[in-house]
Coordinates of C-alpha atoms (C1' of nucleotides) in Angstrom, one line a residue:
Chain A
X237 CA 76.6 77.0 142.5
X238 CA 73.7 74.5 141.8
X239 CA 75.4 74.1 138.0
X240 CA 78.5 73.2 140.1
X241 CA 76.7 70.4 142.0
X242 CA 74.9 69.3 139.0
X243 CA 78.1 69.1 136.9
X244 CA 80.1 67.2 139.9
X245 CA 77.3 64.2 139.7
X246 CA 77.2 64.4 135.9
X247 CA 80.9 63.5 135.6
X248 CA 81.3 62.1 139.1
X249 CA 81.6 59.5 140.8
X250 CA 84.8 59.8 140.8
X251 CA 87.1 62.1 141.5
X252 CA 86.7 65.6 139.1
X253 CA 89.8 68.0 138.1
X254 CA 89.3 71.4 138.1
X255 CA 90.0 71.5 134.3
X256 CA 87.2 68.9 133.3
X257 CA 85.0 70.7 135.7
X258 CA 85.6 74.5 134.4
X259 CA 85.6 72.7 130.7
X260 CA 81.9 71.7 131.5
X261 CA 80.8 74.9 132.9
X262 CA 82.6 77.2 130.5
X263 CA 84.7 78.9 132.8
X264 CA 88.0 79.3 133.9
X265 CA 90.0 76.9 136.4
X266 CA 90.5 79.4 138.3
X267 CA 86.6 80.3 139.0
X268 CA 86.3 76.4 139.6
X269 CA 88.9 76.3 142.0
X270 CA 87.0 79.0 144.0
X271 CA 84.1 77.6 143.9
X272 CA 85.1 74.4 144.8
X273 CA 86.3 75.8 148.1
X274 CA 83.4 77.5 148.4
X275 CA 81.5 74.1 148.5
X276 CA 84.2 72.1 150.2
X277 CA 83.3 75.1 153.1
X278 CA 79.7 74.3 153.3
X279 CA 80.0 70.7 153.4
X280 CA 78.7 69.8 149.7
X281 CA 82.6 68.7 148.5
X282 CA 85.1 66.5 149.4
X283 CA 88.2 68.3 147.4
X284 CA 91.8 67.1 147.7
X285 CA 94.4 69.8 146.6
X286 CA 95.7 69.3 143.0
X287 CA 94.0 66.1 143.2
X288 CA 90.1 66.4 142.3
X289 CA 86.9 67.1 143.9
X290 CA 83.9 64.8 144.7
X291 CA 80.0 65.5 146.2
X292 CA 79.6 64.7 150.1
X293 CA 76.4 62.6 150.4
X294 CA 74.8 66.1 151.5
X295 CA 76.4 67.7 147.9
X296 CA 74.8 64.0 146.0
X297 CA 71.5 64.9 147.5
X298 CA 71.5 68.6 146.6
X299 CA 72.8 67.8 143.3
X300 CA 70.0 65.2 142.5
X301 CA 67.2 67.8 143.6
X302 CA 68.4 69.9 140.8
X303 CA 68.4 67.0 138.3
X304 CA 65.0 66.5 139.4
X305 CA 63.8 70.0 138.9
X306 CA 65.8 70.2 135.4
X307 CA 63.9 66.8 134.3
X308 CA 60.4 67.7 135.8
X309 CA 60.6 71.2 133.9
X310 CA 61.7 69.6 130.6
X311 CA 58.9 66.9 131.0
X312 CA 56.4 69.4 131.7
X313 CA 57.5 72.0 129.4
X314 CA 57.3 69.0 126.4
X315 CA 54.0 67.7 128.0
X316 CA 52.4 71.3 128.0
X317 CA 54.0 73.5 125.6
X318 CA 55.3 70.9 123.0
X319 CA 58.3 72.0 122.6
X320 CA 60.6 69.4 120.4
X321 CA 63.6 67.7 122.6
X322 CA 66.4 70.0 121.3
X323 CA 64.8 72.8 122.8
X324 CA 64.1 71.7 126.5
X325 CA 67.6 71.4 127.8
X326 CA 68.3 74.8 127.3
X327 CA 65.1 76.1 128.9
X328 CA 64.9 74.5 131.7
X329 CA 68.5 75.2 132.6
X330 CA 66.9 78.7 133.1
X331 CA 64.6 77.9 135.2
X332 CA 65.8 74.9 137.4
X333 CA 67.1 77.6 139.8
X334 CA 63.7 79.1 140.3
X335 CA 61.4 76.4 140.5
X336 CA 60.1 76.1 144.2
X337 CA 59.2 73.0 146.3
X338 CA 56.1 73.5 145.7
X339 CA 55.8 74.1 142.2
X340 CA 58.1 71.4 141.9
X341 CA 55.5 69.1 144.0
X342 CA 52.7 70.3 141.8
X343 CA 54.1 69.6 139.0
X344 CA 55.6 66.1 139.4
X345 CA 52.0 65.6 140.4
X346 CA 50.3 67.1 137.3
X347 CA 52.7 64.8 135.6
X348 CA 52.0 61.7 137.7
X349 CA 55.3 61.4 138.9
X350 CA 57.1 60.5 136.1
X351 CA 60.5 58.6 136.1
X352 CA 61.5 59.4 132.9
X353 CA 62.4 62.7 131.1
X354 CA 61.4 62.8 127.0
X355 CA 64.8 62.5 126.8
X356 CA 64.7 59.1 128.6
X357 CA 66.9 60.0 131.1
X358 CA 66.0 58.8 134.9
X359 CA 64.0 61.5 137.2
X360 CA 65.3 61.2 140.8
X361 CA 62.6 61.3 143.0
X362 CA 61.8 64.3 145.5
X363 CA 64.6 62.6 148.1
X364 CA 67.1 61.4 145.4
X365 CA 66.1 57.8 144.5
X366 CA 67.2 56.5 141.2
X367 CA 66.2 53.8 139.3
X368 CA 66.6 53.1 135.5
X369 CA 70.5 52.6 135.7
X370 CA 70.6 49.7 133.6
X371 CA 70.3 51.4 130.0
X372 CA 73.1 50.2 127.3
X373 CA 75.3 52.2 125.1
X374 CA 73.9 51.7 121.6
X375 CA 77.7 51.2 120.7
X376 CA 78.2 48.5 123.0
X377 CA 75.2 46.2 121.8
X378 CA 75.1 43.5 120.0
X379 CA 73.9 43.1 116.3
X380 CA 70.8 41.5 114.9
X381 CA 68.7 41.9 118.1
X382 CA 65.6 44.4 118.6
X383 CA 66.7 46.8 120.3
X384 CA 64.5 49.3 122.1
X385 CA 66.1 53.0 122.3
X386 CA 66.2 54.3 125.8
X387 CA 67.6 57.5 126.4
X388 CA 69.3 59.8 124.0
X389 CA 71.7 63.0 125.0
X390 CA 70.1 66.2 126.1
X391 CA 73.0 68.7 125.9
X392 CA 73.6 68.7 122.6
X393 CA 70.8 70.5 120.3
X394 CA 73.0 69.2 117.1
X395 CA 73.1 66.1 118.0
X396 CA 69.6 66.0 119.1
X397 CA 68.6 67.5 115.8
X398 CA 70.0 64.6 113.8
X399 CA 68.5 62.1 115.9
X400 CA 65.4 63.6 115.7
X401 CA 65.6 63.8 111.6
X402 CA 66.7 59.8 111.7
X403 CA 63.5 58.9 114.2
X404 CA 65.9 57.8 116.8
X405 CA 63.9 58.5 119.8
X406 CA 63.0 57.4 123.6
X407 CA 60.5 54.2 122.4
X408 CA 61.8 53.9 119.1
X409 CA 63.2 49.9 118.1
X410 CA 66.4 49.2 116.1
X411 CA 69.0 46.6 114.9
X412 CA 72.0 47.0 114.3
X413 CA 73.2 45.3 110.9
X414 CA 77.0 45.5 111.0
X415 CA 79.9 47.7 112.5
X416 CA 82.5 49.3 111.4
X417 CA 85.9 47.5 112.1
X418 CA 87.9 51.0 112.2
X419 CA 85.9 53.6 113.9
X420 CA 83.2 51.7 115.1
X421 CA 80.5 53.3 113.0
X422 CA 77.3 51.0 113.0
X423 CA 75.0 50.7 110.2
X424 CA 71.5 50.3 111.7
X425 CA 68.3 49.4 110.1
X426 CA 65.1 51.3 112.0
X427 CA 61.5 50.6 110.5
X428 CA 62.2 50.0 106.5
X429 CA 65.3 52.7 107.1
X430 CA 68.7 52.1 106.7
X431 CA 71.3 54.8 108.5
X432 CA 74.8 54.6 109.6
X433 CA 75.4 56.2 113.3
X434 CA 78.8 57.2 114.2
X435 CA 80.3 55.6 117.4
X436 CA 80.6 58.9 119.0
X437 CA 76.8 59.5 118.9
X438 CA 76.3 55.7 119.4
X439 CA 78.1 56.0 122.7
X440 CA 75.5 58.5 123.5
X441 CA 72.1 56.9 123.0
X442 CA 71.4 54.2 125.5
X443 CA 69.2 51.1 124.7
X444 CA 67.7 48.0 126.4
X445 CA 66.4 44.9 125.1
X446 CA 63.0 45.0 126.2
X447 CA 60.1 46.5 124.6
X448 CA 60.5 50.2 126.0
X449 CA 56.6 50.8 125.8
Chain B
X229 CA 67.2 94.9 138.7
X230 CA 63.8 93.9 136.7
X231 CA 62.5 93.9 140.0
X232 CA 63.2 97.7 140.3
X233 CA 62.2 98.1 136.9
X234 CA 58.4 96.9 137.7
X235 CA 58.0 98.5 140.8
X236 CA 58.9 102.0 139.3
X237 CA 56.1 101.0 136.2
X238 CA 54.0 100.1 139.5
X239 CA 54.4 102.8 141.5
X240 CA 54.7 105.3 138.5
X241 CA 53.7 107.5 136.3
X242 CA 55.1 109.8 138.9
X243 CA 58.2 110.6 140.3
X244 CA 58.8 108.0 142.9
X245 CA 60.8 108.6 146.6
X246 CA 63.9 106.4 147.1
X247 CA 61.9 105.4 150.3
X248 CA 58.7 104.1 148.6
X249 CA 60.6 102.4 146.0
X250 CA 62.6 101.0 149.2
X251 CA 59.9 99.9 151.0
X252 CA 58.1 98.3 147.3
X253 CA 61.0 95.7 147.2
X254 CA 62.3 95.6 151.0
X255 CA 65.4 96.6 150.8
X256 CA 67.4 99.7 152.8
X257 CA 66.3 103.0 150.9
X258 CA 70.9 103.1 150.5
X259 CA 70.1 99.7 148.0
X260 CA 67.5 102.0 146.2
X261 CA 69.9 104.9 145.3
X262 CA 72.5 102.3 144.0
X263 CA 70.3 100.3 141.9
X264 CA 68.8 104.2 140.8
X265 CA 71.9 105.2 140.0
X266 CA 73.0 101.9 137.7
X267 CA 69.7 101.7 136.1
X268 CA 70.0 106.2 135.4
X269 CA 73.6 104.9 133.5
X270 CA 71.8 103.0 131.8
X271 CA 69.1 105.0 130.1
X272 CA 66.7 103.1 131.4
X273 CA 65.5 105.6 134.8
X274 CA 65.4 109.3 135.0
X275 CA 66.9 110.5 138.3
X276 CA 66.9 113.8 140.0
X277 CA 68.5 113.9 143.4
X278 CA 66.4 114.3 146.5
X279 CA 63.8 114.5 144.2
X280 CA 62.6 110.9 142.7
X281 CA 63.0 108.8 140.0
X282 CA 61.1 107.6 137.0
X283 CA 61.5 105.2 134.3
X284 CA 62.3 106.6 130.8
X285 CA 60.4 105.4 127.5
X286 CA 62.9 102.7 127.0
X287 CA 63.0 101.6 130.8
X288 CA 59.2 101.4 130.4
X289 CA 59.1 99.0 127.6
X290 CA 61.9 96.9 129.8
X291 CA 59.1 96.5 133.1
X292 CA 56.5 96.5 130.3
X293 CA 58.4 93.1 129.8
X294 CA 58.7 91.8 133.1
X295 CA 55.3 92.7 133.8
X296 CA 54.6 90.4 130.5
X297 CA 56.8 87.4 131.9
X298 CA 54.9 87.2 135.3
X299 CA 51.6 87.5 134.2
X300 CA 51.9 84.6 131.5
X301 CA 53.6 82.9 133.9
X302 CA 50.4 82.8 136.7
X303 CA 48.2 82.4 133.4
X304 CA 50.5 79.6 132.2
X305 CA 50.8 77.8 136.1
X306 CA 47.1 78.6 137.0
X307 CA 45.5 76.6 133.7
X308 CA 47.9 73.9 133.7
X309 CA 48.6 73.5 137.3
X310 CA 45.5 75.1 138.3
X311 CA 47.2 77.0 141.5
X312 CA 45.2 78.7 143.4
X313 CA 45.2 82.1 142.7
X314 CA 46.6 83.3 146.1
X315 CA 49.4 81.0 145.1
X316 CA 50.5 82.7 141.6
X317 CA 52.6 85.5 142.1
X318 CA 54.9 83.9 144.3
X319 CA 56.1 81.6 141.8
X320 CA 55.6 83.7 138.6
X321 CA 57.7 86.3 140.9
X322 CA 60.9 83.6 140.9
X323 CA 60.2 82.4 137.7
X324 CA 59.9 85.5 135.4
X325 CA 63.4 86.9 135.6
X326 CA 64.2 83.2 134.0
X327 CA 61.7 82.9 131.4
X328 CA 63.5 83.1 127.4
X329 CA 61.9 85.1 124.9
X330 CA 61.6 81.8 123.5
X331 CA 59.1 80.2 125.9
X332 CA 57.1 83.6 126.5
X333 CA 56.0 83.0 123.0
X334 CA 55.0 79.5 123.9
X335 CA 53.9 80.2 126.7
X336 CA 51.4 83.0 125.0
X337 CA 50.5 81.1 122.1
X338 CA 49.9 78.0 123.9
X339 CA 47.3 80.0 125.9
X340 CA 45.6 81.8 122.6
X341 CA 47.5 85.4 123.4
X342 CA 45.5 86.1 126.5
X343 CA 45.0 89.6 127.3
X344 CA 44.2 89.2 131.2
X345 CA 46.0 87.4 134.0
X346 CA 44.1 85.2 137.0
X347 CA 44.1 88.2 138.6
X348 CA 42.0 90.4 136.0
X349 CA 45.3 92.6 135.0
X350 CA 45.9 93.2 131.5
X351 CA 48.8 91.5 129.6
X352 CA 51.4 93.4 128.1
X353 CA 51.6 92.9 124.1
X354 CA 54.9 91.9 123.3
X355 CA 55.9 95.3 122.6
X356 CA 54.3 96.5 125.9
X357 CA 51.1 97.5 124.3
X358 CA 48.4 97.7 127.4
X359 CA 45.2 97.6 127.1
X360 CA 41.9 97.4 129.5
X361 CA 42.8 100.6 131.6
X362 CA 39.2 101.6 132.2
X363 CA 38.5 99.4 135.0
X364 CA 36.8 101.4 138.4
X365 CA 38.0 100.3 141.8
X366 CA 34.8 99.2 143.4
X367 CA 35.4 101.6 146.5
X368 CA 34.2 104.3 143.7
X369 CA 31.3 102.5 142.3
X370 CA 28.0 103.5 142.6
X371 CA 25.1 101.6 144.1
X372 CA 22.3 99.6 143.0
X373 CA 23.6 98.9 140.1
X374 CA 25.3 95.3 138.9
X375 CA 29.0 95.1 138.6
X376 CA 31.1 92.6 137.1
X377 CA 34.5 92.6 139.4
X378 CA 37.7 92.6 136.5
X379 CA 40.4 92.3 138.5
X380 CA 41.5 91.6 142.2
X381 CA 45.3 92.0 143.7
X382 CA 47.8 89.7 142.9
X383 CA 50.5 90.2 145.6
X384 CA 49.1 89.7 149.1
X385 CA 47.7 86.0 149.4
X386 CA 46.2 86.9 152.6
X387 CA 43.5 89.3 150.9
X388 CA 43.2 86.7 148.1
X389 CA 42.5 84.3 150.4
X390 CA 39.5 86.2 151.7
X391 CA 38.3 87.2 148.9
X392 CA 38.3 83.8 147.1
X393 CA 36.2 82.8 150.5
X394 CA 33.4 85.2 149.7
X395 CA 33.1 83.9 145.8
X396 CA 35.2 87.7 144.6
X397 CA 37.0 87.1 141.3
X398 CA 37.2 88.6 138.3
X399 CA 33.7 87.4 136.3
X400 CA 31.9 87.9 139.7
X401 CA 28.6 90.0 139.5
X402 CA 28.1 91.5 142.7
X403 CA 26.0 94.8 143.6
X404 CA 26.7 97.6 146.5
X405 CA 23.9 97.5 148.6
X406 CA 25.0 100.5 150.8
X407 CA 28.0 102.2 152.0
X408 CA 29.0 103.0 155.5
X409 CA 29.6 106.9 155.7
X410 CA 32.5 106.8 158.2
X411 CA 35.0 104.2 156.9
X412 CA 33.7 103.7 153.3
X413 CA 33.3 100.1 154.0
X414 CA 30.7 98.8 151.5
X415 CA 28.0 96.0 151.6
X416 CA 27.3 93.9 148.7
X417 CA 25.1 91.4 147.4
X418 CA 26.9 88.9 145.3
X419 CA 24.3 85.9 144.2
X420 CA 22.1 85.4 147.4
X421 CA 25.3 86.3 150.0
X422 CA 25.4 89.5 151.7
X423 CA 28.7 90.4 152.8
X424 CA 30.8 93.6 153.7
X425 CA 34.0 94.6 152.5
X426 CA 36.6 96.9 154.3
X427 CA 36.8 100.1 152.0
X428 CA 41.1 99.1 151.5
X429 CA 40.0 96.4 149.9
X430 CA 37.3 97.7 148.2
X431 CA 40.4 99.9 146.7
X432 CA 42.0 97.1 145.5
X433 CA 39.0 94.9 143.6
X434 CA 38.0 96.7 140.2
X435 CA 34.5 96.2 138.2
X436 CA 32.9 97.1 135.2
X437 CA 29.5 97.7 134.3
X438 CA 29.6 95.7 131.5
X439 CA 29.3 91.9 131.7
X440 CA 32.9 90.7 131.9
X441 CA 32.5 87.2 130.5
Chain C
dG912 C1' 66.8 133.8 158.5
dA913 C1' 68.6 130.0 161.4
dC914 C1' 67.2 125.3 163.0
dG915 C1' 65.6 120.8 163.0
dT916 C1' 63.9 116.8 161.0
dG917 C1' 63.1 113.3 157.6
dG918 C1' 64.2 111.6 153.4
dT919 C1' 68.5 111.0 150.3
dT920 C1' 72.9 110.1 149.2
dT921 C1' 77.7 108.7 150.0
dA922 C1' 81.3 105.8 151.9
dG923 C1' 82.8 101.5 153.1
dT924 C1' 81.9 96.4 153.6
dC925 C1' 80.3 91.7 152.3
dG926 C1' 79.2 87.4 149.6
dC927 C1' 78.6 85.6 144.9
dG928 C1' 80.5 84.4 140.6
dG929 C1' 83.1 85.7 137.2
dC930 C1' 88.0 87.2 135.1
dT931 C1' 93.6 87.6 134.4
dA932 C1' 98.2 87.0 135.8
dA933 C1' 101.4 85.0 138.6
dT934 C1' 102.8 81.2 141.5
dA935 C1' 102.9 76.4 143.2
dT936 C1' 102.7 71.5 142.7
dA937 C1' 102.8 66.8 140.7
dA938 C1' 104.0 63.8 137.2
dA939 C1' 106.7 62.5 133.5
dG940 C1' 110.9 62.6 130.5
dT941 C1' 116.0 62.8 130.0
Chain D
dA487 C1' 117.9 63.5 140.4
dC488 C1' 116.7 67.5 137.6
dT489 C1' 114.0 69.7 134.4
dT490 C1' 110.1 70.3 131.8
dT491 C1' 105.2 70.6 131.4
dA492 C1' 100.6 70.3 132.5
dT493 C1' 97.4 71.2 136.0
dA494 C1' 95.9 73.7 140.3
dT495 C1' 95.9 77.3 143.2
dT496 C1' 96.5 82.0 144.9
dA497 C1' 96.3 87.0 144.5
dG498 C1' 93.9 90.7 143.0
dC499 C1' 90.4 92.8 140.3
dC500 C1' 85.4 93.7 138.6
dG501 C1' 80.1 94.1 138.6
dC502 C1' 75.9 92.9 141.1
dG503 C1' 72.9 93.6 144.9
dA504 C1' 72.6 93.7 149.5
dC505 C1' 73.9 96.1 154.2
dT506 C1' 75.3 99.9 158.1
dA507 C1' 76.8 104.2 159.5
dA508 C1' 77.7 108.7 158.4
dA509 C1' 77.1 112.9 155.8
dC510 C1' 73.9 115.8 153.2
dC511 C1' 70.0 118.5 151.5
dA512 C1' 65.3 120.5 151.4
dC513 C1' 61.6 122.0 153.7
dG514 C1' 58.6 123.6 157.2
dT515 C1' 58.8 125.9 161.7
dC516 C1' 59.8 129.3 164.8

DNA sequence: GACGTGGTTTAGTCGCGGCTAATATAAAGT
DNA sequence: ACTTTATATTAGCCGCGACTAAACCACGTC
């Protein structure tokens, strides 16, 4: 139910079909379908028969509390524990659906209300604000600047993995040297390193061009 | 269904009534019998109608676990967090049926493989191995003599609450000063305080006669 | 030894969140 | 316009964990 909202902000705005939304949670249209009416019924959806379905402004705010607790676990759970980045997603979909108010209050305090997760991705705050949303794919930047990496995915413990092995972090600074004409591929230089990142991962791994410090 | 799991282990070694279990987890003694009957098709209970139910060997190890799970859990929230400890079991109660094999090792190594909770109650190993089971309840105690208190509740914050006013946690030295022959309730010296406590909750605190620090 | 009472179990229902199989709809191709 | 095809929905089922109401059993009492 709360992985419902979550995934209808992930790939919302827009309007989301029942296919891309049972795709994302693993399970069948016909279980998204139901679910969807389920949601439409308490207020949460806005769904359109064989159109799509979208969050209310109550379903937004719902969803964003869950994003909070998912970000504020993995935070804390990295702060505390030390667990590396290609681990936390995974816990802390466990436990987003048991973390009270309160423990959710003490630990964005313990934290000192962070607003980003060690995956560099924005932490609403406790009523849904969000700032941050001004990150740039890394495939869409230009070459021979200093770039500062932002956010990378959190989904993907793979992808995450490789990133991790190439030093492409939250923090981390870059340029890209050249890109690939065909596919896109950019061949980046980070510290005395030379890698090539594919454009799929590229499109995934956000940058600005301040210093990210 | 781990929640009928540890309230059998708590309420055990002995056969236990589909009321008592009933009224352990408030639900309608009819929930009990279901849950009795899932969990006896399961290996995991030993039923005899009308009569009671107890956990087998393997059920066992499964509380054994739970048990494990919530008490690294208030360990893990009370030194990071620092909750209170009338605070603990509430959320370690919501968070445990969530918490990965995974992170329980964390969790444990990250806090040097405790073997007592906030509350004084022994840790499960991770293959259920209990120690610590000497502890006296302080209504038994003899007087005159200096007691360290182990371990105090964990599940009724209103007690807690009390006790934590009148200095009585586990590490406490206190001694019974005398002891009222018609309700058992005791008074105590504990550092240059004089205070009486109710013989049910005397029930509830245990001591040692060693020095628990 | 029948009788009543309290605890136990069964029967039937509900909401949640899944599933499969069958049906309905919208959009695109001929 | 008609048909195909992809996508959505409905219908009907299952397991979990709760509930109420009704039947059932065991035990102590008379």
């Amino acid at each position: 139910m709360e992985d419902y909202l979550k995934s209808l902000w992930k790939l919302g705005p827009k309007d989301v079909g029942t296919q891309e939304l049972a795709d994302n949670l693993n399970v069948t249209p016909a279980s998204a379908t139901k679910m969807i009416l389920r949601l439409t019924e308490k207020g949460l959806v806005d769904h359109i028969p064989y159109k799509g379905a979208s969050l209310t402004k109550k379903g937004e705010l719902e969803a964003l509390s869950v994003v909070r607790r998912h970000r504020l676990l993995e935070t804390f759970l990295s702060q505390t524990l030390g667990l590396g980045r290609e681990q936390l997603h995974e816990e802390a979909e466990k436990l987003e659906h048991a973390l009270s108010k309160n423990l959710e209050n003490a630990i964005a305090e313990y934290l000192g209300h962070p607003t980003r997760d060690p995956h560099g991705h924005p932490i609403p705050g406790p009523n849904g604000e969000l700032y941050n949303e001004t990150d740039l794919p890394l495939s869409d930047s230009p070459m021979n600047m200093v770039l500062t990496v932002m956010q990378v995915p959190d989904n993907d413990s793979n992808i995450l993995s490789w990133l991790e092995n190439n030093q492409i972090h939250p923090g981390v600074q870059l340029m890209i040297v050249s890109r690939d004409v065909f596919d896109g591929g950019l061949n980046v230089t980070i510290g005395n390193q030379k890698i090539r990142i594919s454009s799929s991962i590229a499109s995934l791994v956000k940058i600005s061009f301040e210093d990210g410090s």
